[in-house]
Short mmCIF file of C-alpha atoms in Angstrom, two decimals:
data_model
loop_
_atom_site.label_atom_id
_atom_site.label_comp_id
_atom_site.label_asym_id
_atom_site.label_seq_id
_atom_site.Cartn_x
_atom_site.Cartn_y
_atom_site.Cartn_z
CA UNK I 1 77.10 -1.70 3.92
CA UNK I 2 74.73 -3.09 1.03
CA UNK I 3 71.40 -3.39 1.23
CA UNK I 4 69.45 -6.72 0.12
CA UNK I 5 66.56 -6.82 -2.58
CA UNK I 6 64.69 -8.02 0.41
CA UNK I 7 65.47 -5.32 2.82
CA UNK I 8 64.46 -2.74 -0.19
CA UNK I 9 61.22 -4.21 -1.51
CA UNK I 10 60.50 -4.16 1.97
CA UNK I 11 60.62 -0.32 2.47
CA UNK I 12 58.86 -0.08 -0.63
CA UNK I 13 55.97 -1.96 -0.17
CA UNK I 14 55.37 0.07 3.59
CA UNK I 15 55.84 3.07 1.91
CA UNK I 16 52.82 1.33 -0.91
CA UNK I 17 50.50 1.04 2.64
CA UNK I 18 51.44 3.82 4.25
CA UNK I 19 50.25 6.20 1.29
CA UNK I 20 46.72 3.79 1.30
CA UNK I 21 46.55 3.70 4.38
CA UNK I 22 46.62 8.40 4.55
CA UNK I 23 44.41 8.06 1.79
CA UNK I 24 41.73 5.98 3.49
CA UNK I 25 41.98 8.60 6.17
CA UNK I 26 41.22 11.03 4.24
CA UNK I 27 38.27 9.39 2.57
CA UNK I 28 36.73 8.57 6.10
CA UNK I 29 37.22 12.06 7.29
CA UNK I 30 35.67 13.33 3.66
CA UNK I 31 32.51 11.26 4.18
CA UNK I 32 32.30 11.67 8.08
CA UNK I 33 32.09 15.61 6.55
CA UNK I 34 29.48 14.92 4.64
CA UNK I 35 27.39 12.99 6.50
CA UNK I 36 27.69 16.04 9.20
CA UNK I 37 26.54 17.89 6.34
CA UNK I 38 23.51 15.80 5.44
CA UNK I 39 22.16 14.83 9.09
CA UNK I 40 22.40 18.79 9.89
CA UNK I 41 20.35 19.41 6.62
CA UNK I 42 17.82 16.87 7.30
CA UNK I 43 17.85 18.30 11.33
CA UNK I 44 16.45 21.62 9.69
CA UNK I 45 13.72 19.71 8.11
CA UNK I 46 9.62 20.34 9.37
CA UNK I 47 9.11 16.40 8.82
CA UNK I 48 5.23 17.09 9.95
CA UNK I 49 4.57 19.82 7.55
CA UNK I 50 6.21 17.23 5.10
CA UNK I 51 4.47 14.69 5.74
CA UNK I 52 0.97 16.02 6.89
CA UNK I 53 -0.09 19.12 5.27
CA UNK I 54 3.12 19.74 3.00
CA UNK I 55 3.45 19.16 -0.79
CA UNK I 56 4.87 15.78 -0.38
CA UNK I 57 3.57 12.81 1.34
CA UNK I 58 -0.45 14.63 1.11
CA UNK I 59 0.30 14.96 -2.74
CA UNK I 60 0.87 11.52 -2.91
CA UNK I 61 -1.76 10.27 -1.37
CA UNK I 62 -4.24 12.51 -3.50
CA UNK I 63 -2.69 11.29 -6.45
CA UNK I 64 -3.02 7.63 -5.78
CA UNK I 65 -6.42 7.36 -3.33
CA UNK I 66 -8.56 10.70 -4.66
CA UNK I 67 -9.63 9.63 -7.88
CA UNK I 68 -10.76 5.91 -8.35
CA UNK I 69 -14.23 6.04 -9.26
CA UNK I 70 -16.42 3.01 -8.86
CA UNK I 71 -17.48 2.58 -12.98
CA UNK I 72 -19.94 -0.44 -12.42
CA UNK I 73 -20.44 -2.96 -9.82
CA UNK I 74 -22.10 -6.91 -10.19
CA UNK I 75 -23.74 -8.54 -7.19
CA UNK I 76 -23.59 -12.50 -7.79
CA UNK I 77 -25.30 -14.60 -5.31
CA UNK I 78 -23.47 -16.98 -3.09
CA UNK I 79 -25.64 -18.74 -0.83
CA UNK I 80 -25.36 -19.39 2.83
CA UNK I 81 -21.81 -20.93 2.82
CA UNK I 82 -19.01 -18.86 1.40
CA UNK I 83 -15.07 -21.03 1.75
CA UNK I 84 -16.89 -23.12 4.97
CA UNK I 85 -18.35 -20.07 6.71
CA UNK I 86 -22.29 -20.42 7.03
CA UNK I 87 -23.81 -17.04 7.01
CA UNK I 88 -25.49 -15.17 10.09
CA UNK I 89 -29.48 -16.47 10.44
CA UNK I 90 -31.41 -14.55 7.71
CA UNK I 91 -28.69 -13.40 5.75
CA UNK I 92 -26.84 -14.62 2.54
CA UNK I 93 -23.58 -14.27 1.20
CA UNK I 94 -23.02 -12.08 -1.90
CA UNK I 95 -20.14 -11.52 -4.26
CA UNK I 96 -19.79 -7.76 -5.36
CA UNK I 97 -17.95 -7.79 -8.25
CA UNK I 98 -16.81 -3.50 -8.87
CA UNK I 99 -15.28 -2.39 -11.79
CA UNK I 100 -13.10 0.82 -10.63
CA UNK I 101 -11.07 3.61 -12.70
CA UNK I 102 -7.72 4.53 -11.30
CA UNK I 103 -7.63 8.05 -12.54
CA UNK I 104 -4.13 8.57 -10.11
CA UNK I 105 -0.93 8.87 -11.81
CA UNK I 106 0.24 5.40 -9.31
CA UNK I 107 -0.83 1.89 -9.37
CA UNK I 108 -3.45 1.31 -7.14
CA UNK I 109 -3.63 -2.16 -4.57
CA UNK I 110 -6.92 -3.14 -5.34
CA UNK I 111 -7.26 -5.23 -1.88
CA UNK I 112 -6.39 -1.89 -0.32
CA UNK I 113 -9.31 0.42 -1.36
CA UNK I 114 -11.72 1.05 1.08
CA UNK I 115 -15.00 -0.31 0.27
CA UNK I 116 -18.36 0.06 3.01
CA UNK I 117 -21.53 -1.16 1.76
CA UNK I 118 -24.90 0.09 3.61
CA UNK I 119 -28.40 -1.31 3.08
CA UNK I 120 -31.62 0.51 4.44
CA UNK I 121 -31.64 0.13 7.64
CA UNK I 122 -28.92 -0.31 10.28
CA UNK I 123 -27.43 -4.42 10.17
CA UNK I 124 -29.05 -5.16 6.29
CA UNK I 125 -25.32 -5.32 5.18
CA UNK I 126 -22.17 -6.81 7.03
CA UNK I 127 -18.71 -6.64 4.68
CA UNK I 128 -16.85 -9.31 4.90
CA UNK I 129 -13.01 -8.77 5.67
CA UNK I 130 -10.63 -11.07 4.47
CA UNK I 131 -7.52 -10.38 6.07
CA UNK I 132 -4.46 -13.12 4.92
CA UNK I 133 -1.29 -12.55 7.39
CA UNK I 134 0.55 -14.40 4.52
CA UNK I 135 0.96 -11.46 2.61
CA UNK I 136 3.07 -9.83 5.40
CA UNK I 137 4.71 -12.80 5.80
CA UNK I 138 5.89 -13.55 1.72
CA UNK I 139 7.60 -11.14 -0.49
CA UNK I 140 6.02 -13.70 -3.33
CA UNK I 141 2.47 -13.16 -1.83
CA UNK I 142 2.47 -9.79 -1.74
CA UNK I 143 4.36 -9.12 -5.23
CA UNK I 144 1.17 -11.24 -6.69
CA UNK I 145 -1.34 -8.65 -5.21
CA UNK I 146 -3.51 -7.61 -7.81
CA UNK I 147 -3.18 -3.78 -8.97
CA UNK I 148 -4.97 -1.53 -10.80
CA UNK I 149 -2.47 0.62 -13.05
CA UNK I 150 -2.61 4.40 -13.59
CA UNK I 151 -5.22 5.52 -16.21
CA UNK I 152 -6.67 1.90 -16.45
CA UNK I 153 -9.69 0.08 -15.47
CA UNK I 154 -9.42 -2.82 -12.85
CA UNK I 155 -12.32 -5.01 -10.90
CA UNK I 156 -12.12 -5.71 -7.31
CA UNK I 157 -14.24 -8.12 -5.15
CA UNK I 158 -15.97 -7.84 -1.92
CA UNK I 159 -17.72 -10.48 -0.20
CA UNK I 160 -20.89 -9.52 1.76
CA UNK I 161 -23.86 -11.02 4.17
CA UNK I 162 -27.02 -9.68 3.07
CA UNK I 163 -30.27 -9.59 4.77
CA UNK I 164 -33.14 -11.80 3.48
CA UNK I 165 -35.44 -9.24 1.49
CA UNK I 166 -33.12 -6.50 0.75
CA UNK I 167 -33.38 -5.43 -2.66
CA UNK I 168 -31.73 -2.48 -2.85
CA UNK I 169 -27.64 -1.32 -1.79
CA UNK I 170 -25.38 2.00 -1.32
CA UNK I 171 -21.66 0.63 -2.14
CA UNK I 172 -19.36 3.47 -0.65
CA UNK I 173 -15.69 3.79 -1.66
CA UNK I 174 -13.40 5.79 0.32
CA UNK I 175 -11.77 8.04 -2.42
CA UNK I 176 -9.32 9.87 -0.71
CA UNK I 177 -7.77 6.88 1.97
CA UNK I 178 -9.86 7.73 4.76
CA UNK I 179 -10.48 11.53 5.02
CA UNK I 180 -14.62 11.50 3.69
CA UNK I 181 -14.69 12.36 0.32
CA UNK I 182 -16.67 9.29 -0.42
CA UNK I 183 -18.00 7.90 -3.53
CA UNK I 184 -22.10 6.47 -3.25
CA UNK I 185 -23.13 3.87 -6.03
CA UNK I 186 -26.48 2.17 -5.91
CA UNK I 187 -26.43 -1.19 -6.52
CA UNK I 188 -29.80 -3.81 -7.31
CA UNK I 189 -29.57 -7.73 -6.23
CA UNK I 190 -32.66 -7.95 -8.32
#
């Protein structure tokens, strides 16, 4: 009995799958391996020690938020209306311009450094926070926020209200991301 052309490319082309078909088997059950492999390594892992007090994460974050250092700072009167807000009774609102060193070896956020400012007494000083959800909301927005590179000088603004009659202010930067190692600079409005 003969065979047709048909009949033959037939049985060749399932053979053709049939070999893909073992060795896409065998390439699931090679990565299924080592995935098994990886998730049991990463199992092992102390994630806290890690992240809290290992050489990783804490490294990091010494690198980028311990070593600004406040270099100079500008206070430029505003007035009693900053963007439409009118000021608390007795106070005005000033614009402290800071220029800051990133000594880290990472670009800082310069919206993202923690900045207090104290005057005398308790209430001579209230920071004002500017919080914009659009930045959480736009990869454009928050691509444009402005950065202060490694080894590089940058200036960052913060808006206060300032008492009527204070003279005299203690600008505070939070050096190390909110663990106290604090930076003081005094700072004239005369």
């Amino acid at each position: 009995m003969k065979k047709s052309g048909i009949f033959i490319a037939n049985i060749v082309l399932a053979s053709v799958f049939g070999v893909f078909l073992l060795v896409s088997a065998g390439v699931v059950l090679v990565m299924k391996g080592s995935m098994d492999v990886i998730e049991h390594t990463y199992e092992a892992m102390d994630w806290n020690e890690i992240y809290d007090g290992g050489d990783g994460y804490s490294d990091y974050l010494r690198e980028v938020y311990e070593l600004p250092v406040i270099e100079n700072a500008v206070a430029e009167p505003l007035g009693a209306e900053y963007e439409g807000e009118s000021a608390y009774e007795g106070y005005q609102y000033y614009r402290v311009t800071v220029t800051v060193y990133n000594g880290g070896t990472e670009y800082l956020f310069a919206d993202f450094l923690d900045f207090d400012c104290q005057g005398g007494r308790e209430g001579d000083v209230y920071v004002e926070y500017v919080y914009e959800d659009e930045w959480y909301e736009s990869d454009l927005h928050y691509a444009n926020l402005p950065v202060i590179p490694a080894c590089r000088t940058g200036e960052v603004s913060v808006i206060l209200q300032v008492k009527e009659g204070v003279t005299d202010l203690s600008l505070i930067l939070d050096r190390t991301y909110e663990t106290g190692d604090v930076q003081t600079y005094s700072l004239s409005l005369e």
